[in-house]
Short mmCIF file of C-alpha atoms and ligand atoms in Angstrom, two decimals:
data_model
loop_
_atom_site.label_atom_id
_atom_site.label_comp_id
_atom_site.label_asym_id
_atom_site.label_seq_id
_atom_site.Cartn_x
_atom_site.Cartn_y
_atom_site.Cartn_z
CA MET A 1 -24.32 -58.78 -43.85
CA ILE A 2 -27.38 -56.92 -45.13
CA GLU A 3 -29.16 -54.89 -42.50
CA LYS A 4 -32.51 -56.48 -41.68
CA ASN A 5 -34.91 -53.62 -42.43
CA ASN A 6 -32.91 -52.78 -45.45
CA LYS A 7 -33.23 -56.34 -46.73
CA MET A 8 -37.02 -56.16 -46.72
CA GLU A 9 -36.93 -52.86 -48.64
CA LYS A 10 -34.53 -54.36 -51.14
CA ILE A 11 -36.77 -57.38 -51.67
CA VAL A 12 -39.90 -55.28 -52.14
CA SER A 13 -38.04 -53.15 -54.64
CA LEU A 14 -36.59 -56.15 -56.49
CA CYS A 15 -40.03 -57.76 -56.64
CA LYS A 16 -41.47 -54.69 -58.33
CA ARG A 17 -38.51 -53.93 -60.58
CA ARG A 18 -38.23 -57.48 -61.90
CA GLY A 19 -41.91 -58.37 -62.13
CA PHE A 20 -42.48 -60.66 -59.12
CA VAL A 21 -45.01 -58.76 -57.01
CA PHE A 22 -46.80 -55.43 -57.45
CA GLN A 23 -49.00 -53.48 -55.11
CA GLY A 24 -52.69 -54.34 -55.76
CA SER A 25 -54.62 -51.68 -57.75
CA GLU A 26 -51.45 -49.60 -57.80
CA ILE A 27 -52.55 -47.09 -60.45
CA TYR A 28 -55.48 -46.14 -58.18
CA GLY A 29 -53.28 -45.58 -55.18
CA GLY A 30 -53.45 -49.22 -54.14
CA LEU A 31 -55.85 -51.23 -52.02
CA ALA A 32 -54.45 -52.03 -48.58
CA GLY A 33 -53.64 -55.67 -48.01
CA THR A 34 -53.74 -56.76 -51.65
CA TRP A 35 -50.83 -57.75 -53.89
CA ASP A 36 -50.61 -58.73 -57.55
CA TYR A 37 -48.14 -61.38 -58.61
CA GLY A 38 -46.41 -60.64 -61.92
CA PRO A 39 -44.83 -63.14 -64.32
CA TYR A 40 -41.88 -64.28 -62.19
CA GLY A 41 -43.98 -64.16 -59.02
CA VAL A 42 -46.54 -66.50 -60.58
CA ALA A 43 -43.78 -68.85 -61.72
CA LEU A 44 -42.22 -68.92 -58.24
CA LYS A 45 -45.62 -69.39 -56.62
CA ASN A 46 -46.57 -72.21 -59.00
CA ASN A 47 -43.28 -73.97 -58.28
CA VAL A 48 -44.01 -73.72 -54.53
CA LYS A 49 -47.58 -74.93 -54.94
CA ASN A 50 -46.68 -77.80 -57.29
CA LEU A 51 -43.94 -78.97 -54.96
CA TRP A 52 -46.33 -78.84 -52.00
CA PHE A 53 -49.03 -80.74 -53.86
CA LYS A 54 -46.55 -83.41 -54.88
CA MET A 55 -45.05 -83.79 -51.41
CA PHE A 56 -48.23 -83.50 -49.34
CA VAL A 57 -50.73 -85.17 -51.67
CA GLU A 58 -49.54 -86.94 -54.82
CA ASP A 59 -46.60 -88.82 -53.34
CA ARG A 60 -48.75 -90.26 -50.54
CA GLU A 61 -51.24 -93.09 -50.81
CA ASP A 62 -53.27 -91.75 -47.89
CA MET A 63 -53.94 -88.30 -49.40
CA TYR A 64 -56.52 -86.99 -51.89
CA GLY A 65 -56.67 -83.64 -53.66
CA MET A 66 -59.60 -81.19 -53.47
CA ASP A 67 -60.55 -77.84 -54.93
CA ALA A 68 -63.68 -76.60 -53.19
CA ALA A 69 -65.64 -73.40 -53.85
CA ILE A 70 -64.51 -70.19 -52.16
CA ILE A 71 -68.04 -69.03 -51.42
CA MET A 72 -70.02 -71.40 -49.24
CA ASN A 73 -73.51 -71.62 -47.85
CA SER A 74 -73.37 -69.41 -44.77
CA LYS A 75 -74.69 -72.28 -42.65
CA ALA A 76 -71.25 -73.84 -43.09
CA TRP A 77 -69.68 -70.80 -41.38
CA GLU A 78 -72.26 -70.90 -38.61
CA ALA A 79 -71.38 -74.55 -38.01
CA SER A 80 -67.64 -73.97 -38.12
CA GLY A 81 -67.92 -71.24 -35.54
CA HIS A 82 -66.46 -68.59 -37.83
CA ILE A 83 -69.49 -66.31 -37.72
CA SER A 84 -69.46 -66.14 -33.95
CA GLY A 85 -65.78 -66.72 -33.28
CA PHE A 86 -63.52 -65.67 -36.13
CA SER A 87 -62.70 -62.26 -34.83
CA ASP A 88 -59.77 -60.26 -33.56
CA PRO A 89 -59.92 -57.85 -30.63
CA LEU A 90 -59.82 -54.32 -31.98
CA ILE A 91 -59.11 -51.00 -30.31
CA ASP A 92 -59.40 -47.43 -31.66
CA CYS A 93 -57.44 -44.37 -30.67
CA LYS A 94 -59.86 -41.67 -29.55
CA LYS A 95 -57.50 -38.96 -30.73
CA CYS A 96 -56.08 -39.95 -34.14
CA GLY A 97 -58.63 -42.66 -34.98
CA HIS A 98 -55.99 -45.26 -35.84
CA ARG A 99 -57.00 -48.87 -35.31
CA PHE A 100 -54.96 -51.63 -33.68
CA ARG A 101 -55.19 -55.32 -32.95
CA VAL A 102 -55.16 -55.52 -29.16
CA ASP A 103 -52.78 -58.50 -29.13
CA GLN A 104 -50.27 -56.56 -31.21
CA ILE A 105 -49.77 -53.55 -28.97
CA GLU A 106 -47.94 -53.45 -25.66
CA ASN A 107 -49.62 -50.62 -23.82
CA LYS A 108 -53.42 -51.00 -23.99
CA GLU A 109 -54.02 -47.46 -22.64
CA LYS A 110 -51.97 -45.32 -24.97
CA CYS A 111 -52.00 -45.05 -28.78
CA PRO A 112 -48.67 -46.32 -30.21
CA ASP A 113 -48.91 -43.69 -32.97
CA CYS A 114 -49.94 -40.43 -31.25
CA GLY A 115 -49.97 -41.26 -27.52
CA GLY A 116 -53.71 -40.48 -27.32
CA LYS A 117 -56.17 -42.38 -25.13
CA LEU A 118 -57.38 -45.71 -26.49
CA GLY A 119 -61.10 -46.57 -26.47
CA GLU A 120 -62.97 -49.73 -25.52
CA GLU A 121 -61.83 -53.10 -26.81
CA ARG A 122 -64.30 -54.77 -29.20
CA GLN A 123 -64.46 -57.86 -31.39
CA PHE A 124 -64.12 -57.46 -35.15
CA ASN A 125 -65.17 -60.33 -37.43
CA MET A 126 -62.60 -60.79 -40.16
CA MET A 127 -64.73 -62.52 -42.77
CA PHE A 128 -65.62 -60.64 -45.96
CA LYS A 129 -69.38 -60.54 -46.33
CA THR A 130 -71.09 -60.66 -49.70
CA PHE A 131 -74.47 -61.39 -51.28
CA VAL A 132 -75.19 -64.35 -53.51
CA GLY A 133 -77.76 -63.72 -56.26
CA ALA A 134 -79.74 -60.63 -57.13
CA THR A 135 -81.35 -59.82 -53.79
CA GLU A 136 -79.31 -58.10 -51.16
CA ASP A 137 -81.14 -59.29 -48.06
CA GLU A 138 -80.09 -61.35 -45.05
CA SER A 139 -81.04 -64.65 -46.69
CA ALA A 140 -78.54 -63.96 -49.51
CA VAL A 141 -75.59 -63.22 -47.22
CA SER A 142 -72.51 -65.32 -47.68
CA TYR A 143 -68.80 -65.04 -46.94
CA LEU A 144 -65.51 -65.46 -48.70
CA ARG A 145 -63.73 -68.29 -46.92
CA PRO A 146 -61.16 -67.24 -44.31
CA GLU A 147 -59.43 -70.61 -44.61
CA THR A 148 -59.70 -73.41 -47.16
CA ALA A 149 -60.44 -76.06 -44.51
CA GLY A 150 -64.25 -75.74 -44.53
CA GLY A 151 -64.55 -76.89 -48.14
CA MET A 152 -62.86 -80.14 -47.20
CA PHE A 153 -64.98 -80.88 -44.11
CA VAL A 154 -68.26 -80.41 -45.98
CA ASN A 155 -67.05 -82.91 -48.59
CA PHE A 156 -66.03 -85.57 -46.09
CA LYS A 157 -69.06 -87.74 -46.87
CA ASN A 158 -68.64 -87.29 -50.63
CA ILE A 159 -65.10 -88.61 -50.34
CA LEU A 160 -66.18 -91.57 -48.20
CA ASP A 161 -68.95 -92.43 -50.67
CA SER A 162 -66.88 -92.00 -53.83
CA LEU A 163 -63.41 -93.26 -52.89
CA HIS A 164 -64.10 -95.41 -49.81
CA PRO A 165 -60.79 -94.59 -48.12
CA LYS A 166 -59.79 -96.23 -44.86
CA LEU A 167 -58.60 -94.18 -41.88
CA PRO A 168 -56.21 -92.55 -41.57
CA PHE A 169 -56.54 -90.51 -44.75
CA GLY A 170 -56.53 -86.85 -45.64
CA LEU A 171 -57.60 -84.20 -48.09
CA GLY A 172 -55.26 -81.53 -49.40
CA GLN A 173 -56.15 -78.32 -51.14
CA ILE A 174 -54.55 -75.12 -52.34
CA GLY A 175 -56.61 -71.99 -52.71
CA LYS A 176 -57.36 -68.40 -51.88
CA ALA A 177 -58.50 -67.31 -48.45
CA PHE A 178 -59.70 -63.89 -47.39
CA ARG A 179 -59.45 -62.09 -44.07
CA ASN A 180 -60.33 -58.50 -43.44
CA GLU A 181 -57.16 -58.00 -41.40
CA ILE A 182 -57.23 -54.96 -39.13
CA ALA A 183 -53.65 -54.07 -39.92
CA PRO A 184 -52.28 -55.69 -43.09
CA ARG A 185 -48.51 -55.20 -43.19
CA ASP A 186 -45.05 -56.44 -43.97
CA PHE A 187 -45.50 -56.89 -47.71
CA VAL A 188 -47.22 -60.22 -48.51
CA PHE A 189 -46.81 -61.47 -44.93
CA ARG A 190 -50.18 -60.21 -43.75
CA SER A 191 -52.62 -59.46 -46.54
CA ARG A 192 -56.37 -59.54 -46.90
CA GLU A 193 -56.36 -61.93 -49.83
CA PHE A 194 -53.84 -64.74 -49.72
CA GLU A 195 -53.37 -68.39 -50.54
CA GLN A 196 -53.22 -71.42 -48.32
CA MET A 197 -52.05 -74.99 -48.78
CA GLU A 198 -53.98 -77.05 -46.26
CA VAL A 199 -54.36 -80.67 -45.25
CA GLU A 200 -57.23 -82.06 -43.20
CA TYR A 201 -56.08 -85.46 -42.02
CA PHE A 202 -58.73 -87.74 -40.53
CA VAL A 203 -57.68 -90.17 -37.82
CA LYS A 204 -59.07 -92.45 -35.14
CA PRO A 205 -59.43 -90.36 -31.96
CA GLU A 206 -56.80 -92.35 -30.09
CA CYS A 207 -54.25 -91.88 -32.90
CA TRP A 208 -54.21 -88.11 -33.05
CA GLU A 209 -50.89 -87.59 -31.32
CA GLU A 210 -49.00 -89.99 -33.56
CA SER A 211 -50.36 -88.24 -36.66
CA PHE A 212 -49.65 -84.83 -35.22
CA ASN A 213 -45.98 -85.76 -34.77
CA GLU A 214 -45.80 -87.31 -38.20
CA TRP A 215 -47.12 -84.17 -39.89
CA LYS A 216 -44.79 -82.03 -37.82
CA LYS A 217 -41.92 -83.93 -39.37
CA VAL A 218 -43.38 -83.54 -42.88
CA MET A 219 -43.62 -79.79 -42.32
CA LEU A 220 -40.00 -79.56 -41.18
CA ASP A 221 -38.91 -81.62 -44.20
CA TRP A 222 -40.87 -79.23 -46.38
CA CYS A 223 -39.06 -76.22 -44.90
CA GLU A 224 -35.78 -77.87 -45.75
CA ALA A 225 -36.93 -78.78 -49.26
CA ILE A 226 -37.68 -75.14 -50.09
CA GLY A 227 -34.35 -73.95 -48.76
CA LEU A 228 -35.26 -72.47 -45.37
CA GLN A 229 -32.46 -72.85 -42.87
CA LYS A 230 -33.24 -75.03 -39.87
CA SER A 231 -31.88 -72.36 -37.52
CA HIS A 232 -34.46 -69.88 -38.88
CA ILE A 233 -37.47 -72.08 -38.02
CA HIS A 234 -38.83 -72.23 -34.47
CA GLU A 235 -41.63 -74.32 -33.05
CA LEU A 236 -43.95 -72.51 -30.70
CA GLU A 237 -46.44 -74.43 -28.58
CA VAL A 238 -49.54 -72.21 -28.60
CA LEU A 239 -50.92 -71.88 -25.09
CA ASP A 240 -54.45 -72.52 -23.84
CA GLY A 241 -56.58 -69.48 -24.49
CA GLU A 242 -54.48 -68.37 -27.45
CA ARG A 243 -55.46 -71.14 -29.83
CA ALA A 244 -58.21 -70.94 -32.44
CA HIS A 245 -61.64 -71.91 -31.14
CA TYR A 246 -61.49 -75.37 -32.74
CA SER A 247 -58.04 -76.43 -31.59
CA LYS A 248 -56.89 -78.53 -28.63
CA ARG A 249 -53.25 -78.33 -29.57
CA THR A 250 -51.41 -76.05 -31.97
CA ILE A 251 -47.80 -75.62 -32.90
CA ASP A 252 -46.87 -72.50 -34.81
CA PHE A 253 -43.83 -72.78 -37.01
CA GLU A 254 -42.21 -69.39 -36.76
CA PHE A 255 -39.65 -67.99 -39.14
CA ASP A 256 -37.02 -65.33 -38.53
CA TYR A 257 -38.39 -62.72 -40.92
CA SER A 258 -36.33 -59.56 -41.17
CA PHE A 259 -39.10 -57.76 -39.25
CA GLY A 260 -39.09 -60.29 -36.42
CA ARG A 261 -39.89 -63.87 -35.54
CA LYS A 262 -43.39 -64.46 -36.87
CA GLU A 263 -45.76 -67.30 -37.74
CA LEU A 264 -45.00 -69.02 -41.00
CA TYR A 265 -47.24 -72.10 -40.67
CA GLY A 266 -49.57 -73.71 -38.18
CA LEU A 267 -50.21 -77.31 -37.21
CA ALA A 268 -53.46 -77.86 -35.33
CA TYR A 269 -55.28 -80.73 -33.71
CA ARG A 270 -58.89 -79.81 -34.52
CA THR A 271 -60.38 -82.79 -32.67
CA ASP A 272 -63.80 -83.87 -34.03
CA PHE A 273 -65.01 -80.28 -33.73
CA ASP A 274 -65.66 -79.65 -37.43
CA LEU A 275 -67.24 -82.93 -38.48
CA LYS A 276 -69.37 -82.97 -35.35
CA SER A 277 -70.59 -79.39 -35.91
CA HIS A 278 -71.32 -79.95 -39.59
CA SER A 279 -73.17 -83.18 -38.73
CA ALA A 280 -75.33 -81.34 -36.23
CA LYS A 281 -76.00 -78.33 -38.48
CA SER A 282 -76.62 -80.22 -41.74
CA GLY A 283 -78.47 -83.15 -40.16
CA LEU A 284 -76.25 -85.49 -42.18
CA ASP A 285 -74.34 -88.27 -40.48
CA LEU A 286 -70.63 -87.55 -40.94
CA SER A 287 -69.39 -90.52 -38.97
CA TYR A 288 -67.05 -93.25 -40.17
CA TYR A 289 -67.67 -96.97 -39.91
CA ASP A 290 -64.63 -99.06 -39.11
CA GLU A 291 -65.04 -102.44 -40.82
CA GLU A 292 -62.46 -104.10 -38.61
CA THR A 293 -63.66 -103.05 -35.19
CA LYS A 294 -67.30 -102.70 -36.27
CA GLU A 295 -67.34 -99.29 -34.60
CA ARG A 296 -68.91 -96.10 -35.83
CA PHE A 297 -67.37 -92.79 -34.74
CA ILE A 298 -66.53 -89.25 -35.83
CA PRO A 299 -62.89 -89.04 -36.92
CA HIS A 300 -60.53 -86.50 -35.39
CA VAL A 301 -58.51 -84.11 -37.51
CA ILE A 302 -54.90 -82.99 -37.77
CA GLU A 303 -54.39 -79.88 -39.87
CA PRO A 304 -51.08 -78.69 -41.30
CA SER A 305 -51.83 -75.22 -42.64
CA LEU A 306 -49.31 -73.43 -44.82
CA GLY A 307 -49.57 -69.94 -46.27
CA VAL A 308 -48.29 -69.63 -49.83
CA ASP A 309 -47.46 -65.93 -49.58
CA ARG A 310 -45.61 -66.25 -46.27
CA THR A 311 -43.67 -69.07 -47.90
CA ILE A 312 -42.76 -66.85 -50.85
CA LEU A 313 -41.56 -64.10 -48.52
CA ALA A 314 -39.52 -66.51 -46.37
CA VAL A 315 -37.99 -68.05 -49.49
CA LEU A 316 -37.10 -64.60 -50.87
CA LEU A 317 -35.58 -63.45 -47.57
CA GLU A 318 -33.54 -66.62 -47.40
CA ALA A 319 -32.43 -66.37 -51.02
CA TYR A 320 -31.59 -62.66 -51.28
CA THR A 321 -27.81 -62.34 -51.33
CA GLU A 322 -25.33 -59.60 -52.10
CA ASP A 323 -21.71 -60.22 -52.94
CA ASP A 324 -18.77 -58.71 -54.69
CA LEU A 325 -18.34 -59.90 -58.23
CA GLY A 326 -15.69 -58.45 -60.51
CA GLY A 327 -15.25 -55.44 -58.23
CA GLU A 328 -18.97 -54.63 -58.20
CA THR A 329 -21.66 -55.33 -55.63
CA ARG A 330 -24.32 -57.52 -57.12
CA ALA A 331 -27.61 -58.81 -55.76
CA TYR A 332 -28.93 -62.22 -56.60
CA LEU A 333 -31.57 -64.70 -55.49
CA LYS A 334 -29.95 -67.91 -54.38
CA LEU A 335 -33.12 -69.88 -55.05
CA SER A 336 -33.16 -73.64 -55.08
CA PRO A 337 -33.31 -74.73 -58.76
CA LYS A 338 -36.66 -76.40 -57.97
CA LEU A 339 -38.19 -73.02 -57.16
CA ALA A 340 -36.36 -70.72 -59.59
CA PRO A 341 -38.85 -69.19 -62.07
CA VAL A 342 -36.37 -69.66 -64.95
CA LYS A 343 -33.88 -72.51 -64.89
CA VAL A 344 -31.69 -71.57 -67.86
CA ALA A 345 -31.25 -68.34 -69.83
CA VAL A 346 -29.72 -68.39 -73.31
CA PHE A 347 -27.91 -65.40 -74.82
CA PRO A 348 -25.95 -64.51 -77.90
CA LEU A 349 -22.79 -62.68 -76.76
CA LEU A 350 -23.64 -59.73 -79.02
CA LYS A 351 -27.10 -58.82 -80.20
CA ASN A 352 -26.02 -57.27 -83.49
CA LYS A 353 -24.30 -60.38 -84.89
CA PRO A 354 -27.02 -62.36 -86.68
CA GLU A 355 -24.97 -65.56 -86.74
CA LEU A 356 -24.65 -65.49 -82.91
CA VAL A 357 -28.34 -64.68 -82.47
CA GLU A 358 -29.33 -67.48 -84.82
CA LYS A 359 -27.19 -70.09 -83.04
CA ALA A 360 -28.38 -68.92 -79.61
CA ARG A 361 -31.99 -69.23 -80.78
CA GLU A 362 -31.29 -72.74 -82.01
CA ILE A 363 -29.85 -73.69 -78.60
CA TYR A 364 -32.81 -72.05 -76.85
CA GLU A 365 -35.28 -74.06 -78.95
CA ILE A 366 -33.53 -77.28 -77.92
CA LEU A 367 -33.18 -76.43 -74.24
CA LYS A 368 -36.72 -75.15 -73.78
CA LYS A 369 -38.05 -78.65 -74.39
CA GLU A 370 -36.18 -79.76 -71.26
CA PHE A 371 -36.13 -76.77 -68.92
CA LYS A 372 -38.02 -73.55 -68.23
CA CYS A 373 -35.85 -71.30 -70.41
CA GLU A 374 -35.59 -67.70 -71.40
CA PHE A 375 -33.96 -66.18 -74.48
CA ASP A 376 -32.56 -62.70 -74.09
CA ASP A 377 -30.67 -60.52 -76.54
CA ASN A 378 -31.51 -57.14 -75.02
CA GLY A 379 -28.84 -54.69 -73.90
CA ASN A 380 -25.31 -55.76 -73.11
CA ILE A 381 -24.38 -59.12 -71.70
CA GLY A 382 -23.47 -57.76 -68.26
CA LYS A 383 -26.98 -56.36 -67.85
CA ARG A 384 -28.52 -59.65 -68.95
CA TYR A 385 -26.49 -61.58 -66.37
CA ARG A 386 -27.50 -59.09 -63.69
CA ARG A 387 -31.17 -59.48 -64.56
CA GLN A 388 -31.01 -63.27 -64.46
CA ASP A 389 -29.11 -63.11 -61.14
CA GLU A 390 -31.88 -60.98 -59.68
CA ILE A 391 -34.62 -63.37 -60.77
CA GLY A 392 -32.60 -66.30 -59.46
CA THR A 393 -31.84 -68.15 -62.71
CA PRO A 394 -29.29 -70.85 -61.83
CA PHE A 395 -27.54 -70.98 -65.24
CA CYS A 396 -26.90 -68.72 -68.23
CA VAL A 397 -25.72 -70.21 -71.51
CA THR A 398 -23.91 -67.85 -73.86
CA VAL A 399 -23.15 -68.40 -77.52
CA ASP A 400 -19.95 -66.59 -78.58
CA PHE A 401 -17.55 -66.58 -81.51
CA ASP A 402 -15.68 -69.66 -80.26
CA THR A 403 -18.99 -71.53 -80.33
CA LEU A 404 -19.25 -70.88 -84.05
CA GLU A 405 -15.65 -70.76 -85.21
CA LYS A 406 -13.92 -73.35 -83.07
CA LYS A 407 -17.01 -75.47 -82.38
CA GLU A 408 -15.98 -75.35 -78.73
CA GLY A 409 -19.47 -75.37 -77.29
CA MET A 410 -20.89 -72.53 -75.20
CA THR A 411 -20.14 -70.98 -71.87
CA VAL A 412 -22.33 -71.91 -68.94
CA ARG A 413 -22.30 -69.38 -66.11
CA ASP A 414 -23.13 -70.42 -62.57
CA ARG A 415 -25.34 -67.87 -60.76
CA ASP A 416 -23.79 -68.36 -57.33
CA THR A 417 -20.11 -68.22 -58.24
CA GLY A 418 -20.31 -66.17 -61.42
CA LYS A 419 -17.84 -68.65 -62.90
CA GLN A 420 -18.13 -69.77 -66.49
CA GLU A 421 -17.14 -73.03 -68.04
CA ARG A 422 -17.26 -74.17 -71.61
CA VAL A 423 -19.54 -77.11 -72.31
CA PRO A 424 -19.70 -78.95 -75.66
CA GLU A 425 -23.06 -78.63 -77.36
CA GLU A 426 -23.74 -82.37 -77.25
CA ASP A 427 -23.19 -82.45 -73.45
CA LEU A 428 -25.21 -79.35 -72.65
CA ILE A 429 -28.51 -80.99 -71.69
CA SER A 430 -26.97 -83.67 -69.47
CA PHE A 431 -24.65 -81.09 -67.88
CA LEU A 432 -27.56 -78.81 -66.98
CA LYS A 433 -29.80 -81.68 -65.90
CA GLU A 434 -27.21 -82.88 -63.44
CA LYS A 435 -26.54 -79.43 -62.06
CA LEU A 436 -30.24 -78.61 -61.70
CA SER A 437 -31.25 -81.83 -59.99
P1 ATP B 501 -51.66 -64.73 -37.54
O1 ATP B 501 -51.62 -65.06 -36.06
O2 ATP B 501 -50.32 -64.33 -38.09
O3 ATP B 501 -52.79 -63.81 -37.90
P2 ATP B 501 -53.15 -67.11 -37.87
O4 ATP B 501 -52.69 -67.92 -36.68
O5 ATP B 501 -54.45 -66.42 -37.78
O6 ATP B 501 -51.98 -66.10 -38.30
P3 ATP B 501 -53.92 -69.42 -39.32
O7 ATP B 501 -55.35 -69.19 -39.10
O8 ATP B 501 -53.24 -70.49 -38.56
O9 ATP B 501 -53.12 -68.04 -39.14
O10 ATP B 501 -53.71 -69.61 -40.88
C1 ATP B 501 -52.87 -70.61 -41.41
C2 ATP B 501 -51.76 -70.01 -42.26
O11 ATP B 501 -52.28 -69.12 -43.24
C3 ATP B 501 -50.78 -69.15 -41.47
O12 ATP B 501 -49.81 -69.94 -40.82
C4 ATP B 501 -50.19 -68.30 -42.56
O13 ATP B 501 -49.19 -68.99 -43.27
C5 ATP B 501 -51.37 -68.06 -43.48
N1 ATP B 501 -52.02 -66.78 -43.20
C6 ATP B 501 -52.93 -66.51 -42.25
N2 ATP B 501 -53.34 -65.24 -42.30
C7 ATP B 501 -52.65 -64.66 -43.33
C8 ATP B 501 -52.64 -63.35 -43.90
N3 ATP B 501 -53.42 -62.39 -43.43
N4 ATP B 501 -51.81 -63.12 -44.94
C9 ATP B 501 -51.03 -64.08 -45.42
N5 ATP B 501 -51.00 -65.34 -44.94
C10 ATP B 501 -51.81 -65.64 -43.90
#
């Protein structure tokens, strides 16, 4: 059993050492709340995003993909209520000057850091402000989106006019969101720049509950598909007064992170709030005409909202494993093959035997047409296995002397058991395909 705090430290260190995630602007001392994904981090993230897009959009007839602009006309943020309402309550310590989110501290009188007296509570808007164009005056002010949702609502009419979908239908989009979090923390869990995978699902008002329950199920299936244990996911009904300004019902899906049970995803019933507000602000009719009932109305919205980075962290925490292999403690990522950045690594047993290197390269060239592969002839074989274990590669194929001399095929090593079996060259692809599926 790995101690919880320790596990987080180990993951942060593995992510840096193996090229998954680096601190943002690290050579300049960093920039709080920003993280840079390196080669394996990008691969893991892309696997997560592609799987989400397939499951939430492509595999469904009632869903359409979107990729809207990050910067929007600031009228959109007035309409959505983000300019007036997207804020967190903030409190400063009068003594040490440290800043806290009021809902994250227990004693509202005393500073959790120095014990000093805390000042007055005030609201802090979390949107990043910027200027569009060459003049820096009020008319040029815009914001980086704090959620991807807005880009979908403002395109509702475009989708109706171009694709003529019937209710219920939804839009799905993956993209960056920005929040000037008061206290970014816990690695990529709470950052100021992050990615979301969001669905806005439009329904007849009377059907909202049915859709809400359906999407809840999809979200739970998703958690299972990415390898999160059921016992680590908890549904929390968010109470009146604690929900976002647009929501009439919200369920938070919480995950048992090593630093506590915290929100992983949210599922919200946004009512007709957004379409109604954008209709009023833009002057454009964003209603829907039902051909069957001959009724015109503003659809209601169900929103499953999933953070990419919180997914990555949950997946890493779930996958990080230590065991005893050959008398040594080893660490490995027990990632589902779907998510693993590299599926198969190919090695020559020894790097200074050209005939082994040549054959291993030949095998690599064949396998890479089928799987995401990596060729490695650096250092000794033990080190190469250890590296692949740490990046979560399910299988390592090694070319040795028996491959060449006895034509006995190559060894295939299983990441989780460390066991090797010899597989004839002609069976290699089908063997790996079966194991990886
Ligand atoms: P929290 O209460 O933790 O601040 P939230 O309720 O404000 O989160 P939502 O507005 O519901 O979050 O955003 C939807 C999803 O986006 C979250 O469930 C989470 O996965 C992700 N998310 C939100 N804020 C951040 C952040 N600062 N860093 C990383 N992911 C985030």
